[in-house]
Coordinates of C-alpha atoms and ligand atoms in Angstrom, one line a residue:
X1 CA 1.9 18.6 26.1
X2 CA -0.1 15.7 26.7
X3 CA -1.6 15.3 30.3
X4 CA -1.8 12.1 32.7
X5 CA -5.0 11.0 31.1
X6 CA -3.8 11.6 27.7
X7 CA -4.8 8.0 25.9
X8 CA -2.1 6.2 24.1
X9 CA -2.6 7.3 20.7
X10 CA -1.6 10.8 22.1
X11 CA 1.2 9.9 23.9
X12 CA 2.7 7.7 20.8
X13 CA 3.0 11.5 18.9
X14 CA 3.6 13.9 22.2
X15 CA 5.0 12.0 25.4
X16 CA 8.8 12.9 26.4
X17 CA 8.7 15.3 23.4
X18 CA 8.4 19.1 23.9
X19 CA 8.5 22.3 21.1
X20 CA 12.5 23.1 21.1
X21 CA 12.9 26.2 23.6
X22 CA 15.8 27.9 20.8
X23 CA 13.7 27.7 17.3
X24 CA 10.2 26.1 18.4
X25 CA 11.2 23.3 16.3
X26 CA 7.9 21.0 16.3
X27 CA 10.3 17.7 15.9
X28 CA 12.8 16.3 18.6
X29 CA 16.7 17.8 17.5
X30 CA 19.1 15.4 17.2
X31 CA 21.8 16.2 18.9
X32 CA 24.8 14.6 18.3
X33 CA 27.3 16.5 20.4
X34 CA 29.2 13.5 22.3
X35 CA 30.1 16.7 25.4
X36 CA 28.0 19.5 26.6
X37 CA 29.9 22.8 27.8
X38 CA 29.6 23.4 31.5
X39 CA 29.8 26.5 33.1
X40 CA 32.2 25.7 35.5
X41 CA 33.3 22.5 36.8
X42 CA 30.4 20.3 37.2
X43 CA 28.2 22.8 36.7
X44 CA 26.5 21.2 33.4
X45 CA 22.7 21.5 32.3
X46 CA 21.9 18.0 32.9
X47 CA 24.3 16.2 30.5
X48 CA 28.0 15.7 30.5
X49 CA 29.3 13.0 28.2
X50 CA 26.4 11.2 25.6
X51 CA 27.2 7.9 26.7
X52 CA 25.7 8.9 30.0
X53 CA 23.2 11.2 28.4
X54 CA 21.5 12.5 25.3
X55 CA 18.3 14.8 24.8
X56 CA 17.5 13.2 22.1
X57 CA 17.5 9.5 24.1
X58 CA 15.8 11.6 26.7
X59 CA 13.2 12.1 24.7
X60 CA 12.9 8.8 23.6
X61 CA 12.8 7.6 26.7
X62 CA 10.0 9.7 28.1
X63 CA 7.8 8.2 25.5
X64 CA 8.8 5.1 25.8
X65 CA 8.2 5.0 29.7
X66 CA 4.8 6.9 29.2
X67 CA 3.6 4.6 26.7
X68 CA 4.0 1.3 29.0
X69 CA 2.5 3.5 32.1
X70 CA 6.1 3.5 33.7
X71 CA 7.9 6.2 35.7
X72 CA 11.6 5.4 34.0
X73 CA 12.6 4.0 30.3
X74 CA 16.0 3.1 29.9
X75 CA 17.0 3.3 26.5
X76 CA 19.5 0.4 24.7
X77 CA 21.6 -0.4 20.9
X78 CA 19.4 -3.1 20.6
X79 CA 16.8 -5.5 22.5
X80 CA 19.6 -7.9 23.5
X81 CA 21.6 -4.9 25.2
X82 CA 18.1 -4.5 26.8
X83 CA 17.7 -8.0 28.1
X84 CA 21.7 -8.2 28.9
X85 CA 21.3 -5.0 31.1
X86 CA 18.3 -6.3 33.0
X87 CA 20.6 -9.6 33.7
X88 CA 23.1 -8.1 34.9
X89 CA 21.4 -6.5 37.5
X90 CA 21.8 -10.2 39.0
X91 CA 24.9 -11.7 40.6
X92 CA 27.0 -15.2 40.0
X93 CA 24.9 -17.9 41.9
X94 CA 21.4 -16.2 41.2
X95 CA 18.7 -18.2 39.1
X96 CA 16.1 -17.1 36.2
X97 CA 13.3 -19.0 36.0
X98 CA 12.5 -18.0 32.2
X99 CA 9.6 -18.8 30.1
X100 CA 10.0 -21.0 27.4
X101 CA 9.8 -20.6 23.6
X102 CA 11.2 -17.1 24.4
X103 CA 13.6 -15.2 21.3
X104 CA 16.2 -17.1 20.2
X105 CA 18.8 -14.1 21.1
X106 CA 17.2 -14.1 24.5
X107 CA 17.8 -18.2 24.9
X108 CA 21.4 -17.7 23.6
X109 CA 22.8 -14.8 26.0
X110 CA 21.9 -17.4 28.8
X111 CA 23.0 -20.2 27.2
X112 CA 26.2 -19.0 25.8
X113 CA 27.3 -15.7 27.7
X114 CA 25.7 -15.8 31.2
X115 CA 26.5 -19.4 32.0
X116 CA 30.1 -19.2 31.9
X117 CA 29.5 -15.8 34.9
X118 CA 27.6 -18.5 36.9
X119 CA 24.0 -17.0 36.3
X120 CA 21.5 -20.1 36.0
X121 CA 18.5 -20.1 34.3
X122 CA 15.7 -22.6 33.6
X123 CA 13.1 -23.1 31.2
X124 CA 9.4 -23.6 31.6
X125 CA 5.8 -23.5 30.0
X126 CA 4.2 -21.0 32.1
X127 CA 0.6 -21.6 30.8
X128 CA 0.1 -23.0 34.0
X129 CA 0.9 -20.7 36.8
X130 CA 0.9 -22.9 39.1
X131 CA 3.9 -24.7 37.6
X132 CA 5.7 -21.1 37.8
X133 CA 4.8 -21.2 41.6
X134 CA 6.5 -24.7 41.8
X135 CA 9.7 -24.2 39.9
X136 CA 10.7 -20.8 41.9
X137 CA 14.3 -21.9 43.8
X138 CA 15.7 -20.3 47.0
X139 CA 17.6 -18.5 44.4
X140 CA 15.5 -17.3 41.9
X141 CA 15.6 -14.0 41.8
X142 CA 14.1 -13.3 38.5
X143 CA 11.1 -14.3 36.5
X144 CA 11.4 -14.0 32.8
X145 CA 8.4 -14.2 30.4
X146 CA 7.8 -13.3 26.5
X147 CA 3.7 -13.3 26.0
X148 CA 2.4 -14.3 23.1
X149 CA 6.1 -16.1 23.2
X150 CA 7.8 -16.6 19.6
X151 CA 7.4 -18.2 17.3
X152 CA 4.4 -20.7 19.0
X153 CA 2.2 -17.4 20.4
X154 CA 1.6 -19.2 23.5
X155 CA 0.1 -16.8 25.8
X156 CA 0.9 -16.4 29.7
X157 CA -0.8 -15.0 32.1
X158 CA 0.4 -12.2 33.0
X159 CA -1.3 -11.2 36.5
X160 CA -1.3 -14.6 37.5
X161 CA 2.3 -14.7 37.4
X162 CA 3.3 -11.7 38.6
X163 CA 0.9 -12.5 42.0
X164 CA 3.1 -15.9 41.8
X165 CA 6.2 -13.4 41.6
X166 CA 5.0 -10.7 44.4
X167 CA 4.4 -13.5 46.6
X168 CA 7.8 -14.9 46.3
X169 CA 9.9 -11.3 46.5
X170 CA 10.8 -11.7 42.6
X171 CA 10.7 -9.6 40.3
X172 CA 8.9 -10.7 36.7
X173 CA 10.2 -9.2 33.6
X174 CA 8.2 -9.0 30.2
X175 CA 9.6 -9.1 27.1
X176 CA 6.3 -6.9 25.3
X177 CA 8.1 -7.0 21.7
X178 CA 5.1 -9.0 20.1
X179 CA 2.2 -7.2 21.7
X180 CA 3.5 -3.3 22.6
X181 CA 1.9 -1.4 25.2
X182 CA -0.8 -0.7 22.3
X183 CA -2.0 -4.2 22.7
X184 CA -0.8 -4.9 26.3
X185 CA 0.7 -3.2 29.4
X186 CA 2.5 -5.8 31.3
X187 CA 3.1 -3.0 34.3
X188 CA -0.3 -2.3 34.8
X189 CA -0.9 -6.5 35.2
X190 CA 1.8 -6.5 38.0
X191 CA 5.0 -6.9 36.0
X192 CA 7.9 -5.3 37.5
X193 CA 10.0 -4.7 34.0
X194 CA 8.9 -4.5 30.7
X195 CA 11.6 -5.2 28.0
X196 CA 11.2 -4.5 24.4
X197 CA 12.8 -4.5 21.1
X198 CA 12.4 -1.2 19.6
X199 CA 13.6 -3.0 16.3
X200 CA 10.4 -4.6 15.5
X201 CA 6.7 -2.9 16.2
X202 CA 7.7 0.7 18.3
X203 CA 10.1 1.7 15.3
X204 CA 7.9 -0.3 12.6
X205 CA 10.2 0.3 9.7
X206 CA 12.6 -2.1 10.0
X207 CA 15.6 0.5 9.6
X208 CA 16.8 0.7 13.6
X209 CA 18.3 -1.8 15.9
X210 CA 17.3 -0.7 19.6
X211 CA 15.8 -1.8 22.6
X212 CA 14.4 -0.4 26.3
X213 CA 13.4 -1.4 29.4
X214 CA 10.6 0.2 31.2
X215 CA 10.1 0.1 35.0
X216 CA 8.3 2.1 37.8
X217 CA 10.7 0.4 40.3
X218 CA 13.2 3.7 41.2
X219 CA 16.1 1.5 42.9
X220 CA 16.1 -0.6 39.7
X221 CA 15.7 2.2 37.3
X222 CA 18.7 3.6 38.8
X223 CA 21.0 0.3 38.8
X224 CA 20.1 0.1 34.8
X225 CA 20.7 3.7 34.1
X226 CA 24.2 2.8 35.8
X227 CA 24.3 -0.3 33.6
X228 CA 23.4 1.7 31.0
X229 CA 26.6 4.1 31.3
X230 CA 28.9 1.6 32.3
X231 CA 28.6 -1.4 29.9
X232 CA 27.9 1.2 27.6
X233 CA 25.2 -0.2 25.1
X234 CA 23.5 2.9 24.2
X235 CA 21.6 3.8 21.1
X236 CA 22.7 6.5 18.3
X237 CA 21.2 9.7 18.6
X238 CA 19.6 9.6 15.1
X239 CA 18.7 5.8 15.9
X240 CA 16.3 7.4 19.2
X241 CA 14.9 9.9 16.8
X242 CA 13.9 7.3 14.1
X243 CA 12.4 5.4 16.9
X244 CA 10.7 8.6 18.0
X245 CA 9.4 9.3 14.5
X246 CA 8.1 5.3 13.8
X247 CA 6.1 5.4 17.4
X248 CA 4.1 8.6 16.1
X249 CA 2.2 5.9 14.1
X250 CA 2.4 3.1 16.4
X251 CA -1.5 3.5 17.5
X252 CA -2.9 3.3 13.7
X253 CA -0.4 0.4 12.5
X254 CA -1.2 -1.7 15.3
X255 CA -5.0 -1.4 14.5
X256 CA -4.0 -2.4 10.5
X257 CA -1.5 -5.4 12.0
X258 CA -4.0 -6.9 14.4
X259 CA -7.2 -6.2 11.4
X260 CA -5.2 -7.9 9.2
X261 CA -3.6 -10.4 10.7
X262 CA -7.2 -11.9 12.0
X263 CA -8.7 -11.9 8.8
X264 CA -5.6 -13.9 7.1
X265 CA -5.3 -16.4 10.4
X266 CA -8.9 -17.5 9.8
X267 CA -8.7 -17.8 5.7
X268 CA -5.6 -20.3 6.4
X269 CA -7.4 -21.8 9.1
X270 CA -9.6 -23.0 6.5
X271 CA -7.2 -23.3 4.2
X272 CA -6.4 -27.5 3.1
X273 CA -3.0 -27.0 2.7
X274 CA -2.3 -25.7 6.5
X275 CA -2.4 -28.3 9.4
X276 CA -2.8 -25.8 11.8
X277 CA -2.6 -22.1 12.7
X278 CA -1.8 -20.6 16.1
X279 CA -2.8 -17.2 16.3
X280 CA -4.2 -15.9 19.8
X281 CA -7.1 -13.8 18.0
X282 CA -8.2 -17.7 16.8
X283 CA -10.9 -19.1 19.2
X284 CA -9.1 -22.8 18.5
X285 CA -5.8 -21.4 20.3
X286 CA -5.8 -22.8 23.4
X287 CA -5.1 -19.0 25.0
X288 CA -7.9 -17.3 22.9
X289 CA -9.4 -16.1 26.5
X290 CA -7.2 -15.0 28.6
X291 CA -5.4 -13.3 25.4
X292 CA -8.8 -11.6 25.1
X293 CA -8.7 -10.5 28.9
X294 CA -5.1 -9.2 28.9
X295 CA -4.8 -8.2 25.3
X296 CA -6.3 -5.3 23.2
X297 CA -6.1 -7.1 20.3
X298 CA -4.6 -10.5 19.4
X299 CA -1.4 -8.9 17.4
X300 CA 0.2 -9.0 14.2
X301 CA 2.0 -12.3 14.1
X302 CA 0.8 -15.4 12.5
X303 CA 2.7 -19.1 12.6
X304 CA 1.0 -22.3 11.2
X305 CA 2.1 -25.5 10.0
X306 CA 2.3 -26.1 6.4
X307 CA 1.1 -29.9 5.8
X308 CA 4.5 -31.3 4.5
X309 CA 8.2 -31.4 4.4
X310 CA 10.8 -28.9 4.8
X311 CA 11.1 -28.7 1.0
X312 CA 7.7 -28.0 0.2
X313 CA 8.0 -25.1 3.4
X314 CA 11.2 -24.1 1.6
X315 CA 9.1 -23.7 -2.0
X316 CA 6.6 -21.6 -0.1
X317 CA 8.6 -19.0 1.3
X318 CA 10.9 -19.0 -2.3
X319 CA 8.0 -17.9 -4.0
X320 CA 6.3 -15.7 -2.0
X321 CA 6.7 -12.0 -4.1
X322 CA 5.1 -9.1 -1.6
X323 CA 6.1 -11.2 1.7
X324 CA 10.0 -10.9 1.8
X325 CA 11.9 -14.2 3.1
X326 CA 13.5 -12.4 6.5
X327 CA 14.1 -12.3 10.0
X328 CA 12.6 -10.0 12.2
X329 CA 9.2 -8.6 12.5
X330 CA 6.9 -5.9 13.4
X331 CA 7.6 -3.5 10.1
X332 CA 5.4 -2.0 8.0
X333 CA 6.0 -4.7 5.3
X334 CA 5.1 -8.5 5.8
X335 CA 8.0 -10.9 6.3
X336 CA 7.8 -14.5 6.1
X337 CA 10.6 -17.3 7.8
X338 CA 11.0 -20.8 8.9
X339 CA 12.0 -20.3 12.6
X340 CA 13.6 -24.2 12.1
X341 CA 15.9 -23.1 9.9
X342 CA 16.4 -19.0 10.9
X343 CA 15.3 -17.4 14.0
X344 CA 15.4 -20.5 16.2
X345 CA 18.5 -22.2 14.9
X346 CA 20.6 -21.4 17.9
X347 CA 18.1 -24.1 19.7
X348 CA 19.2 -27.9 20.0
X349 CA 16.9 -30.0 17.6
X350 CA 15.2 -31.7 20.3
X351 CA 14.1 -28.2 22.2
X352 CA 12.7 -27.2 18.7
X353 CA 11.3 -30.4 18.7
X354 CA 10.0 -30.6 22.5
X355 CA 8.3 -26.8 21.5
X356 CA 6.8 -27.5 18.7
X357 CA 8.8 -26.1 15.9
X358 CA 9.0 -28.4 13.0
X359 CA 10.2 -28.6 9.4
X360 CA 6.6 -27.2 8.1
X361 CA 6.1 -24.3 11.0
X362 CA 6.1 -20.9 9.5
X363 CA 6.1 -17.4 11.0
X364 CA 4.4 -14.4 9.1
X365 CA 4.6 -10.8 10.2
X366 CA 1.9 -9.0 9.1
X367 CA 2.4 -5.8 7.2
X368 CA 0.4 -3.3 6.4
X369 CA -0.2 -3.8 2.6
X370 CA -3.7 -4.8 1.4
X371 CA -4.6 -7.6 3.0
X372 CA -6.0 -9.0 -0.6
X373 CA -2.4 -8.9 -1.9
X374 CA -1.1 -10.8 1.0
X375 CA -3.5 -13.9 0.6
X376 CA -3.1 -13.7 -3.2
X377 CA 0.8 -13.9 -2.3
X378 CA 0.4 -16.6 0.3
X379 CA -2.1 -18.9 -2.4
X380 CA 1.1 -18.9 -4.8
X381 CA 2.8 -20.2 -2.2
X382 CA 0.8 -23.1 -1.3
X383 CA 0.6 -23.8 -5.2
X384 CA 4.5 -23.6 -5.2
X385 CA 4.6 -25.8 -2.2
X386 CA 2.2 -28.3 -4.0
X387 CA 4.1 -28.9 -6.9
X388 CA 7.1 -30.1 -5.0
Ligands
LIG1 C1 13.9 -8.9 17.9 C2 13.5 -9.7 19.4 C3 14.5 -9.4 20.6 C4 16.1 -8.9 20.2 O1 15.9 -7.7 19.9 P1 17.5 -7.1 19.0 O2 16.8 -5.6 18.9 O3 17.4 -7.9 17.9 O4 18.5 -7.1 19.5 C5 14.2 -9.7 22.0 N1 13.2 -10.4 22.1 C6 12.1 -10.4 21.0 C7 10.4 -11.2 21.3 C8 12.5 -10.1 19.8 O5 11.4 -10.4 18.6

């Protein structure tokens, strides 16, 4: 078992997990049972019904909590279910101040689901923490942000915004999906809650949809566990097992994602067909110094503006053979997508343009293939775009 001082690379593999007491099996069993025999009424071994609690899920939650340095983790059936559970801790009339440029599905939960229950949200570019302080209202009950953001890869100052939040008595939730705890630990920087889509880097193999919330606030954790069982957006035991399995390689995967993405971002920045590259590891990124301070690496996501039209962006994506043209991110395989048409289609066109999501914007999730093959593939894409 890991100790309190174990490094994240060790915790990824061991935290929350014990050899099975019955057989000694070193991998966590997948407990499919929906119900658990009790010695007598109410005399159970910690589990009574699998929506309320499941041993495979407990192992996953233990691992996820350790990675974010949290006392608690609460696992959900998707990142959106995790986000919704956090928002269900609020009530009608409350206001959420949210970073702009958030995951499209998060925006949709605010705009199309919880608005009708009287939850109000406003969206703000949080690069200047002073603007965050000004935008907090008397009824603001939660600050929400993603950093690096999606798809513009803006970097927000977690420690500075957490200070603002604390001084106003408002919890800060950080969606840490893009960075992962290997590169950034929001709770250590003062955030109250961390949210993940485990679908992405944490599972890392594009074969599970899942989510989680981590916190060291005992009262909030109680409330989230209550919502997990009451609303019921729980992950299956098999999915919990797959995420645990994926997590074992998170440390080595993130090193390689960062190394390859850094090289490809530098190559793209020099490419004549590229107007602008957004990657926090580049000196040209306005958040470069902040990213270097608050992150252990700039991550595996790159956005860039292809010089040209929608038709050229489309030709570029159609020509790729190693990169799949697909939504999502964080898997071992490289993906490329067009935010305006694909992931961020739920934003109004004006909102997309205000964020800088134009017709030429392409987002890359750099996988674990040989980066030379990825560069050759992108070069073929640029050649195809030039022929349009
Ligand atoms: C994918 C994603 C989500 C939503 O997670 P699902 O698992 O797809 O429900 C939330 N935030 C970010 C940053 C994401 O990339």
